[in-house]
CSV table of C-alpha atoms and ligand atoms in Angstrom, one decimal:
chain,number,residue,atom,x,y,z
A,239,UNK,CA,87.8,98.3,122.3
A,240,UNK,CA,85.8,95.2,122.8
A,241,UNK,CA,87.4,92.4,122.5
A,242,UNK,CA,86.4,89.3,120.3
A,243,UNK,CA,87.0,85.6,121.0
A,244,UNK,CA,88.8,84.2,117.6
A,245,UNK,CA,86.1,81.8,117.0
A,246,UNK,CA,83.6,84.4,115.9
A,247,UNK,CA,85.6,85.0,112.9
A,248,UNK,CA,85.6,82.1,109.8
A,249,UNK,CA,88.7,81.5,107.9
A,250,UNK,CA,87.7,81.8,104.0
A,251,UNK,CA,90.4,81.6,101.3
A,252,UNK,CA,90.0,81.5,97.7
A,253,UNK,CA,93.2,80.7,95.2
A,254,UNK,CA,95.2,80.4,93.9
A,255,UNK,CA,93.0,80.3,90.5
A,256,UNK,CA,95.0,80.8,87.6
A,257,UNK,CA,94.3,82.4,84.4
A,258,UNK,CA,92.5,85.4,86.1
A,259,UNK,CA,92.5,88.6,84.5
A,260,UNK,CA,90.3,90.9,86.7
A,261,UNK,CA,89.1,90.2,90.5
A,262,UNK,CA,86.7,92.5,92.5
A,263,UNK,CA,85.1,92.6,95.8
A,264,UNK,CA,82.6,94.3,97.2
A,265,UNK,CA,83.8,94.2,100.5
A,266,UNK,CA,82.7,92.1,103.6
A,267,UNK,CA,78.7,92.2,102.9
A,268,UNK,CA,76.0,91.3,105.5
A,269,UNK,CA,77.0,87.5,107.1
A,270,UNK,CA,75.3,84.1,105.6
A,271,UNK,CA,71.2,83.9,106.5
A,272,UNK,CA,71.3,87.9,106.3
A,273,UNK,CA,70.2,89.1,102.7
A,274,UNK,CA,66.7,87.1,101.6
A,275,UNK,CA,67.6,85.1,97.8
A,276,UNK,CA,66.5,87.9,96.1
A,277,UNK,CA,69.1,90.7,97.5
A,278,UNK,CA,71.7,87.8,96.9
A,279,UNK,CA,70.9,87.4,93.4
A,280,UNK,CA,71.0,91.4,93.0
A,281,UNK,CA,74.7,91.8,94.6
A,282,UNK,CA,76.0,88.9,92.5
A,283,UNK,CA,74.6,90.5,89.5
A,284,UNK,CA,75.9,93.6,90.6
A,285,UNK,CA,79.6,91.8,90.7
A,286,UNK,CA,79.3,90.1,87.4
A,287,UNK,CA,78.1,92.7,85.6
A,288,UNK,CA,81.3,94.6,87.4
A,289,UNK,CA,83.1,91.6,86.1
A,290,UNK,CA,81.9,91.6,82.5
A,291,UNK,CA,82.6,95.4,82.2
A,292,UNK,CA,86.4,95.1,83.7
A,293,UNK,CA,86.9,92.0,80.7
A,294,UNK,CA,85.3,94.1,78.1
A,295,UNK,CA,87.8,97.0,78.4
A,296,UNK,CA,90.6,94.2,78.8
A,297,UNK,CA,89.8,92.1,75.7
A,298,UNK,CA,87.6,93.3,73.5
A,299,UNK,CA,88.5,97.1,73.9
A,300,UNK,CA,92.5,96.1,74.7
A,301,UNK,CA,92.5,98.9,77.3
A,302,UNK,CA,95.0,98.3,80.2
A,303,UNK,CA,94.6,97.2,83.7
A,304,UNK,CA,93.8,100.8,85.0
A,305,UNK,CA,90.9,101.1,82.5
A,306,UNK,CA,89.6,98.1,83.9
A,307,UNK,CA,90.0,98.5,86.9
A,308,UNK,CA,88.0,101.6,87.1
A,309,UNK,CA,85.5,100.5,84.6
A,310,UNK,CA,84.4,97.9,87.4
A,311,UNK,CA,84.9,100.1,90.0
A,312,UNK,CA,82.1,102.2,88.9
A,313,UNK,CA,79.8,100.3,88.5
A,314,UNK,CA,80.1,99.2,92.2
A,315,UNK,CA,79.8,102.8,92.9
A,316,UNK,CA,77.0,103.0,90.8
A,317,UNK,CA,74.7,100.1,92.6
A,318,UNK,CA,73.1,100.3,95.9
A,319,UNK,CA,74.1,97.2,97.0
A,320,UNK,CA,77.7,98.8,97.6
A,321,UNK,CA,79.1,101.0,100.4
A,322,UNK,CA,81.1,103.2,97.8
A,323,UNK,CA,79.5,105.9,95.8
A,324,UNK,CA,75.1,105.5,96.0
A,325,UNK,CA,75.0,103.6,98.7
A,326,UNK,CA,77.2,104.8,100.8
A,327,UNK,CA,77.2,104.9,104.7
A,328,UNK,CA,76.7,107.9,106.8
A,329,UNK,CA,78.7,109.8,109.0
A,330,UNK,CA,77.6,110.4,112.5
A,331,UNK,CA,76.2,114.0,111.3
A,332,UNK,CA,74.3,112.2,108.5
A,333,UNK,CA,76.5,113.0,105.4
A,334,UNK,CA,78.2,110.6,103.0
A,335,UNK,CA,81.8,111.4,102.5
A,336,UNK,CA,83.8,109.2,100.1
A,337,UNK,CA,87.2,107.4,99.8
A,338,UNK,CA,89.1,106.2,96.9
A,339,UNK,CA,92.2,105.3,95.8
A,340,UNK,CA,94.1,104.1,92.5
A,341,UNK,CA,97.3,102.6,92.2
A,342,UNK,CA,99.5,101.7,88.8
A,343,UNK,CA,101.5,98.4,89.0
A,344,UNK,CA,104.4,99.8,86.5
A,345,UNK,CA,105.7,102.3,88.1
A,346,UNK,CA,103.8,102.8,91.6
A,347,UNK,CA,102.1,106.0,90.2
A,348,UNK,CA,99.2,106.7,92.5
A,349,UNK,CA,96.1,108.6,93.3
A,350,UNK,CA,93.2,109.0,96.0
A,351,UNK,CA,91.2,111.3,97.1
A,352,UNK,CA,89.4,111.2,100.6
A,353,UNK,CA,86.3,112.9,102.3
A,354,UNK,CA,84.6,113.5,99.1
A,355,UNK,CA,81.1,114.4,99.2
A,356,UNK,CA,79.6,115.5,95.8
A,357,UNK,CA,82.3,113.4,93.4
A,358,UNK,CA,79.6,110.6,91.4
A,359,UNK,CA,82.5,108.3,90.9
A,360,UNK,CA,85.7,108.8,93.2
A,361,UNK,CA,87.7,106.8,91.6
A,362,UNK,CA,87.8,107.9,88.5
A,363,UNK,CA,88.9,111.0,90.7
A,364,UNK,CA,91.4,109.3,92.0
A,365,UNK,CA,93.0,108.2,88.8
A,366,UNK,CA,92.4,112.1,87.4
A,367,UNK,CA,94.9,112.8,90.7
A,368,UNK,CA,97.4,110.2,90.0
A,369,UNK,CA,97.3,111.4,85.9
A,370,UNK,CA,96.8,115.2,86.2
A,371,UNK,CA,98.4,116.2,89.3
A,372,UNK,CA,102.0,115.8,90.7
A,373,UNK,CA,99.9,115.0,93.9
A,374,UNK,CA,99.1,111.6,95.6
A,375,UNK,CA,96.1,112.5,98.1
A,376,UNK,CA,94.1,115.4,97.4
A,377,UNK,CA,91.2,115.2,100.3
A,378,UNK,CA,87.5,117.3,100.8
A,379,UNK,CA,87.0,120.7,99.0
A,380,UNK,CA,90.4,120.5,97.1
A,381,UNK,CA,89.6,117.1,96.0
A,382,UNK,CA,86.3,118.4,95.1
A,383,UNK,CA,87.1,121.3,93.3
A,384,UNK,CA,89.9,119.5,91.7
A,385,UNK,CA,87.6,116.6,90.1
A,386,UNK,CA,84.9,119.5,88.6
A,387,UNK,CA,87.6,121.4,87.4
A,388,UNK,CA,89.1,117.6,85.6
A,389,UNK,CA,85.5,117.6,84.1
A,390,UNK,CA,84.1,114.9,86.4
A,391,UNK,CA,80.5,114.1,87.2
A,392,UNK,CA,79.4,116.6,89.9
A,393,UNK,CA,76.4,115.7,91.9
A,394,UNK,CA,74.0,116.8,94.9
A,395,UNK,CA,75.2,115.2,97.9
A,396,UNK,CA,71.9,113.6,98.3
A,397,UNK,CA,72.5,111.5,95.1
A,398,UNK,CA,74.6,109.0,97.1
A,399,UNK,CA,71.5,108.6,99.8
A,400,UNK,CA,69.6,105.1,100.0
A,401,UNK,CA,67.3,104.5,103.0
A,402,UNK,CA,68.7,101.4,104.0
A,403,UNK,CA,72.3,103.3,105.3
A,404,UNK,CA,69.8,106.1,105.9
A,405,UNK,CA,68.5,103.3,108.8
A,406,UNK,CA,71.8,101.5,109.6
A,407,UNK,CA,72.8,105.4,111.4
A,408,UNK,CA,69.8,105.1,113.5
A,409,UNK,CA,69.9,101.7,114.6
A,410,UNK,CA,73.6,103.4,114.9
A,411,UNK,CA,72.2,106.3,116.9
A,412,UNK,CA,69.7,104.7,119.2
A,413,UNK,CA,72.2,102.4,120.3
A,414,UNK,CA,74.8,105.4,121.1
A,415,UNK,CA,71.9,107.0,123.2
A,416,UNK,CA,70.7,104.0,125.1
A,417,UNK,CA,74.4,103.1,126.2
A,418,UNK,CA,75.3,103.8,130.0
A,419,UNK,CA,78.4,106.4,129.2
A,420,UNK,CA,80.8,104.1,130.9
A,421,UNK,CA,80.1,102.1,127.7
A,422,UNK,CA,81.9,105.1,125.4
A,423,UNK,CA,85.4,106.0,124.7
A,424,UNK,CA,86.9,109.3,125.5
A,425,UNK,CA,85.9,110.3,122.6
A,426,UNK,CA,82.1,109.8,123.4
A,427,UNK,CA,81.8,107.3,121.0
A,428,UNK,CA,80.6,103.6,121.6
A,429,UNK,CA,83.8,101.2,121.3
A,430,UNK,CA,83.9,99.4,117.9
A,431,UNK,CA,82.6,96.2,117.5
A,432,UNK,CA,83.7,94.6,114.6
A,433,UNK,CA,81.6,91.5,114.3
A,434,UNK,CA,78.4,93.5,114.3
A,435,UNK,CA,79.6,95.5,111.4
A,436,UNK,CA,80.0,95.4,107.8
A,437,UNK,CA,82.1,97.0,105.1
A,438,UNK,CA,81.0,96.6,101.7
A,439,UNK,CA,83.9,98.7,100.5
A,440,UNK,CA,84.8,97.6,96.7
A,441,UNK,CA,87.6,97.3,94.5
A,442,UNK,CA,89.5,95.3,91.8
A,443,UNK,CA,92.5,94.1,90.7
A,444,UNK,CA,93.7,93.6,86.8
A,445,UNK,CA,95.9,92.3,85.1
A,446,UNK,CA,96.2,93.5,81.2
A,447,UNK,CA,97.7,91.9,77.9
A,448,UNK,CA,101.2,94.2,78.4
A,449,UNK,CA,101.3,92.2,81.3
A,450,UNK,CA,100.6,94.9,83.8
A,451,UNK,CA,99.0,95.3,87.5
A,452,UNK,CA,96.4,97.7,88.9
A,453,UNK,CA,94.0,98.1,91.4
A,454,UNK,CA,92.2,100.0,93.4
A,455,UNK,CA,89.3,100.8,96.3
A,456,UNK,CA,86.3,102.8,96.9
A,457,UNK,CA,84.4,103.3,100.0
A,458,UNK,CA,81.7,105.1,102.0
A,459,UNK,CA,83.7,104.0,105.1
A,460,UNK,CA,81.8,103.2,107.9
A,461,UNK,CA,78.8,103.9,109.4
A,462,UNK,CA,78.5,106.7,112.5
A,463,UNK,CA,81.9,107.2,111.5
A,464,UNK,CA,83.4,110.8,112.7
A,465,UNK,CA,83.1,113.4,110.6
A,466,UNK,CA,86.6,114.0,108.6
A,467,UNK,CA,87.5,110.5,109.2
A,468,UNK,CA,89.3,108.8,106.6
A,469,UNK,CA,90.0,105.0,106.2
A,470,UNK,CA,92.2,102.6,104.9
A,471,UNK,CA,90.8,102.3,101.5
A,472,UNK,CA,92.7,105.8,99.9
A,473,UNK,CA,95.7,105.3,102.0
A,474,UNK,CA,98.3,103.7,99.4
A,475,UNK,CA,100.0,100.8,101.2
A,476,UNK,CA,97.1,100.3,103.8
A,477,UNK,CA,94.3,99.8,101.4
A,478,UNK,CA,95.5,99.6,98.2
A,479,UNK,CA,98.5,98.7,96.7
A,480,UNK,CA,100.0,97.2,92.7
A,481,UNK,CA,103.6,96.3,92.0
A,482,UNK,CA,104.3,94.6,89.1
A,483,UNK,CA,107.2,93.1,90.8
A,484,UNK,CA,104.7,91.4,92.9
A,485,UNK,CA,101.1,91.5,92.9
A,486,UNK,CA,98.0,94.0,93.2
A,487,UNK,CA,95.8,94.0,96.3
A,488,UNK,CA,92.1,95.7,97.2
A,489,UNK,CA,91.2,95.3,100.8
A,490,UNK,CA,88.1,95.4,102.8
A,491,UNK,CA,87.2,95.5,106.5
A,492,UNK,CA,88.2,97.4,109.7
A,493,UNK,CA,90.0,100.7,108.1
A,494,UNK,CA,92.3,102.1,110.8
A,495,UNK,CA,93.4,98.2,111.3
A,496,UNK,CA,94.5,98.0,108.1
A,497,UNK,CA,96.5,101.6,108.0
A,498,UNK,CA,98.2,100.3,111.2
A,499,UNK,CA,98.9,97.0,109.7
A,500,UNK,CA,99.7,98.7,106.3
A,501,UNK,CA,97.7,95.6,105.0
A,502,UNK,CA,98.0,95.7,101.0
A,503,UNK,CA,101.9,96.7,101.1
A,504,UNK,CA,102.5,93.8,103.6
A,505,UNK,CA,101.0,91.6,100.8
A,506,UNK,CA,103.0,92.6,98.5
A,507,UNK,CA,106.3,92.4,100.9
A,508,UNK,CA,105.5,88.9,101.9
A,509,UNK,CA,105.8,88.0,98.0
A,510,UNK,CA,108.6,90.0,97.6
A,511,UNK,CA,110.5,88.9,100.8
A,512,UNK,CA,109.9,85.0,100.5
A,513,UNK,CA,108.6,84.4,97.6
A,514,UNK,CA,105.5,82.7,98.5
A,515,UNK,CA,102.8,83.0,96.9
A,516,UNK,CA,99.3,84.9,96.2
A,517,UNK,CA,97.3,82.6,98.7
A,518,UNK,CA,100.1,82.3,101.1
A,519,UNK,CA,100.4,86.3,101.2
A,520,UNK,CA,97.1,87.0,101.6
A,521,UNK,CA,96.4,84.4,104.1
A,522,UNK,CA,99.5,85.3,105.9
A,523,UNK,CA,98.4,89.1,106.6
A,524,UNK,CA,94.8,88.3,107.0
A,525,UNK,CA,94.0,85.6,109.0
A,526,UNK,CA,97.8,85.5,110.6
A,527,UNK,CA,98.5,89.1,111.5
A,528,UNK,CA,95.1,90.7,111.8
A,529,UNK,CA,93.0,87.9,113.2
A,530,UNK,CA,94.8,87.6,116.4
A,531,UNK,CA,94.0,91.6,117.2
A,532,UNK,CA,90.8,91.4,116.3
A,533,UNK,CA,91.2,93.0,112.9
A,534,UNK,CA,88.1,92.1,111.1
A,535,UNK,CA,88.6,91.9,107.1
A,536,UNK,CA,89.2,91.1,103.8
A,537,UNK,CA,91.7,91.3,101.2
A,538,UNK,CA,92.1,89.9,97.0
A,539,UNK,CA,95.3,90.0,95.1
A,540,UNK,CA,96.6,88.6,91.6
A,541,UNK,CA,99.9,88.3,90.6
A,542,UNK,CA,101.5,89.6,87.2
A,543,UNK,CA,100.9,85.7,86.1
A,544,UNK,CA,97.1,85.9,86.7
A,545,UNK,CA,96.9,84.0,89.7
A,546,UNK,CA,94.5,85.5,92.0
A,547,UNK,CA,93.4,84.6,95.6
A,548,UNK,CA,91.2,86.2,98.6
A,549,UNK,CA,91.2,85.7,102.5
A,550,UNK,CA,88.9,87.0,104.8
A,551,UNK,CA,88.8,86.6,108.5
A,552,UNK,CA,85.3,87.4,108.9
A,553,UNK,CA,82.2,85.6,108.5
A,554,UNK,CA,81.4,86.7,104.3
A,555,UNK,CA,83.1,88.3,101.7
A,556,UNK,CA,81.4,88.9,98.7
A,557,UNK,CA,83.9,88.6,95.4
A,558,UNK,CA,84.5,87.5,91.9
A,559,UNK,CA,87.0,87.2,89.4
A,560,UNK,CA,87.1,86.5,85.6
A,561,UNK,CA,89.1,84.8,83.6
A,562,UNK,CA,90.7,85.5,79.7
A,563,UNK,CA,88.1,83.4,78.1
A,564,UNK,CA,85.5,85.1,80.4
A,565,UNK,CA,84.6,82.4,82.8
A,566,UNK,CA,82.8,84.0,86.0
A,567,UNK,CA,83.0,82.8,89.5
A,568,UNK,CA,80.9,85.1,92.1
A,569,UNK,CA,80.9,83.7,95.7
A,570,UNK,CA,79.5,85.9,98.7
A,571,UNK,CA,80.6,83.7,101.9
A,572,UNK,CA,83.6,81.8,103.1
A,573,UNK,CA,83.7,77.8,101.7
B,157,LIG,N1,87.8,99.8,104.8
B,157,LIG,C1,87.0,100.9,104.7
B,157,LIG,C2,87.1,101.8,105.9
B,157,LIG,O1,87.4,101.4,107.0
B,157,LIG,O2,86.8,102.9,105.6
C-alpha cells in the first residue's frame, strides 16, 4: 500500500468532558476548506438534531442507552450528508451495501448485520439480531430476509442513492482506468490511499439514568470497495464495542485497519488494564498504535461516569456530544 509520511495526518483529541450523556460522529468527513459554509451548517445540523433526538429518548422519554443510541443513529442514516444508510458509498459494481452493528454495555449482548442492501435503517437491524436472535452477525440475504421478517422498513435499493457518492465511484473509476497496471495490487485494484479518502461512517455512544453503556456504528463502507466486502464497523471488538466495566466506543476510518487492530476492544482494554482514562485510551490506540502504520481514523468513547473523549489521526472528524441538561457541542475538524 502507499505509504504516508506521519505529518499528513493531524492529531485532534477532544475530552475528557464530563457530564456527557450521548456522543455521536459522523465519521472522518471531507478535510477543513472542503465543504462550502452552507454544507457545514447542514452536517452540523444533521449532528445536533442526532444529538437532540439521542437526549430526548434519554430524559424526557427515560429510555435506556440502546434506545438512544439507535434513535441517533437513524437519523444519521437518514441524512445525506452521512455514509450510512441514504448516502451511502458505492461498491465497485455500483451498489450500496450496508454495515451495522449494536452493542449492550450490561452484559456484552450484541448484534450486526453486514452487506445489507435494501434494510432503510441497519441498525435498528442490528439491534433486532442482538434482541430476536441467538445470533451475533447475520450478513446479505439472511440479514435481509431476517429484518422484513422482524417487521423492519424494507426499501428499493435505489433509496440509499445520492449523486454525489453516485460521482465519488467515477472520479473512483477514471482513476482505476487511467493507472499504468504496475500501479494495482494483485488483486487489480489501485493501492489504498488513505489520506485522499474519507469515511463518514456514524455512530454513538450513551450512557442512560440506570447507569448503563451502549453504542454502536453504521456504515456504507467505502467507496469502489469490493463487492462482499465487509468493514470494521459490524465487526464487535473492531468497530464497535460497550462494557460497562469500562467504556463504550464508535470508530471511524480505515475498516480493515481497525479489524486488524481490534480498535474499540483495545479501547476498552487499555481502561481496563491500566486504568487510564477515556482520553488517554482513545489517544493511546489512535494516534499511538494506528498512526505509525498509517491507519487513518477516528474513534469516541464515554465512560459509565459520562466522561466522553474523541481522537482522530486524520485531518477532520466531524462529532458532537450532549450533555444532561442538554448543552450541545458540534465540532467538524481537529482544534
Ligand atoms: N470504517 C468503515 C469501513 O471501513 O467500512
Amino acid at each position: 500500500m502507499t505509504l504516508l509520511v506521519a505529518t499528513q495526518f493531524a492529531v485532534g483529541n477532544d475530552g475528557p468532558v464530563e457530564n456527557v450523556i450521548l456522543g455521536v460522529h459522523g465519521g472522518l468527513g471531507e478535510s477543513p476548506g472542503v465543504l462550502t459554509p452552507e454544507e457545514e451548517k447542514s452536517v452540523i445540523a444533521g449532528i445536533e438534531k442526532a444529538l437532540r433526538a439521542g437526549h430526548t429518548v434519554l430524559t424526557k422519554k427515560q429510555g435506556g442507552s440502546l434506545d438512544a443510541v439507535e434513535a441517533a443513529i437513524r437519523i444519521l442514516e437518514d441524512d445525506p450528508n452521512f455514509n450510512a444508510g441514504k448516502g451511502a458509498v458505492f461498491t465497485s459494481d455500483g451498489r450500496n451495501e450496508l454495515d451495522a452493528s449494536i452493542m449492550d454495555g450490561r452484559d456484552r449482548k450484541a448484534g450486526a448485520v453486514a452487506g445489507v442492501t435494501n434494510v432503510k435503517n441497519p441498525i435498528s437491524a442490528a439491534r433486532a439480531v442482538m434482541e430476536k436472535t441467538k445470533h451475533v452477525l447475520l450478513v446479505s440475504k439472511g440479514a435481509e430476509e431476517f429484518a422484513a421478517k422482524a417487521g423492519l422498513d424494507i426499501v428499493d435499493p435505489a433509496y440509499f442513492r445520492t449523486e454525489k457518492r453516485w460521482k465519488d465511484l467515477e472520479e473512483r473509476r477514471k482513476k482505476e482506468r487511467e493507472q499504468p497496471q504496475s500501479r494495482l495490487d494483485p488483486s487489480g485494484f489501485l493501492p489504498d490511499e488513505p489520506a485522499t479518502r474519507h469515511w463518514s461512517t456514524v455512530g454513538a455512544v450513551a450512557l442512560d439514568t440506570a447507569g448503563n453503556l451502549a453504542a454502536g456504528t453504521s456504515t456504507g463502507g467505502m467507496t469502489y470497495k469490493r463487492y462482499g466486502r465487509v468493514g470494521d464497523s459490524p465487526i464487535i471488538g473492531a468497530g464497535t464495542f460497550a462494557d460497562n466495566a469500562t467504556c463504550a466506543v464508535s470508530c471511524t476510518g480505515h475498516g480493515e485497519f481497525f479489524i486488524r487492530w481490534q480498535v474499540a476492544s483495545d479501547i476498552s482494554a487499555q481502561i481496563e488494564y491500566k486504568g487510564v482514562d477515556v482520553r488517554k485510551a482513545v489517544d493511546t490506540v489512535i494516534n499511538g498504535k494506528l498512526k505509525p502504520v498509517q491507519g487513518e481514523g477516528a474513534a469516541i468513547v464515554l465512560d459509565r461516569k459520562g466522561r466522553f473523549a474523541s481522537a482522530t489521526n486524520s485531518d477532520s472528524l466531524w462529532r458532537g456530544w450532549i450533555t444532561a441538561d442538554g448543552k450541545v457541542v458540534v465540532k467538524l475538524y481537529p482544534e
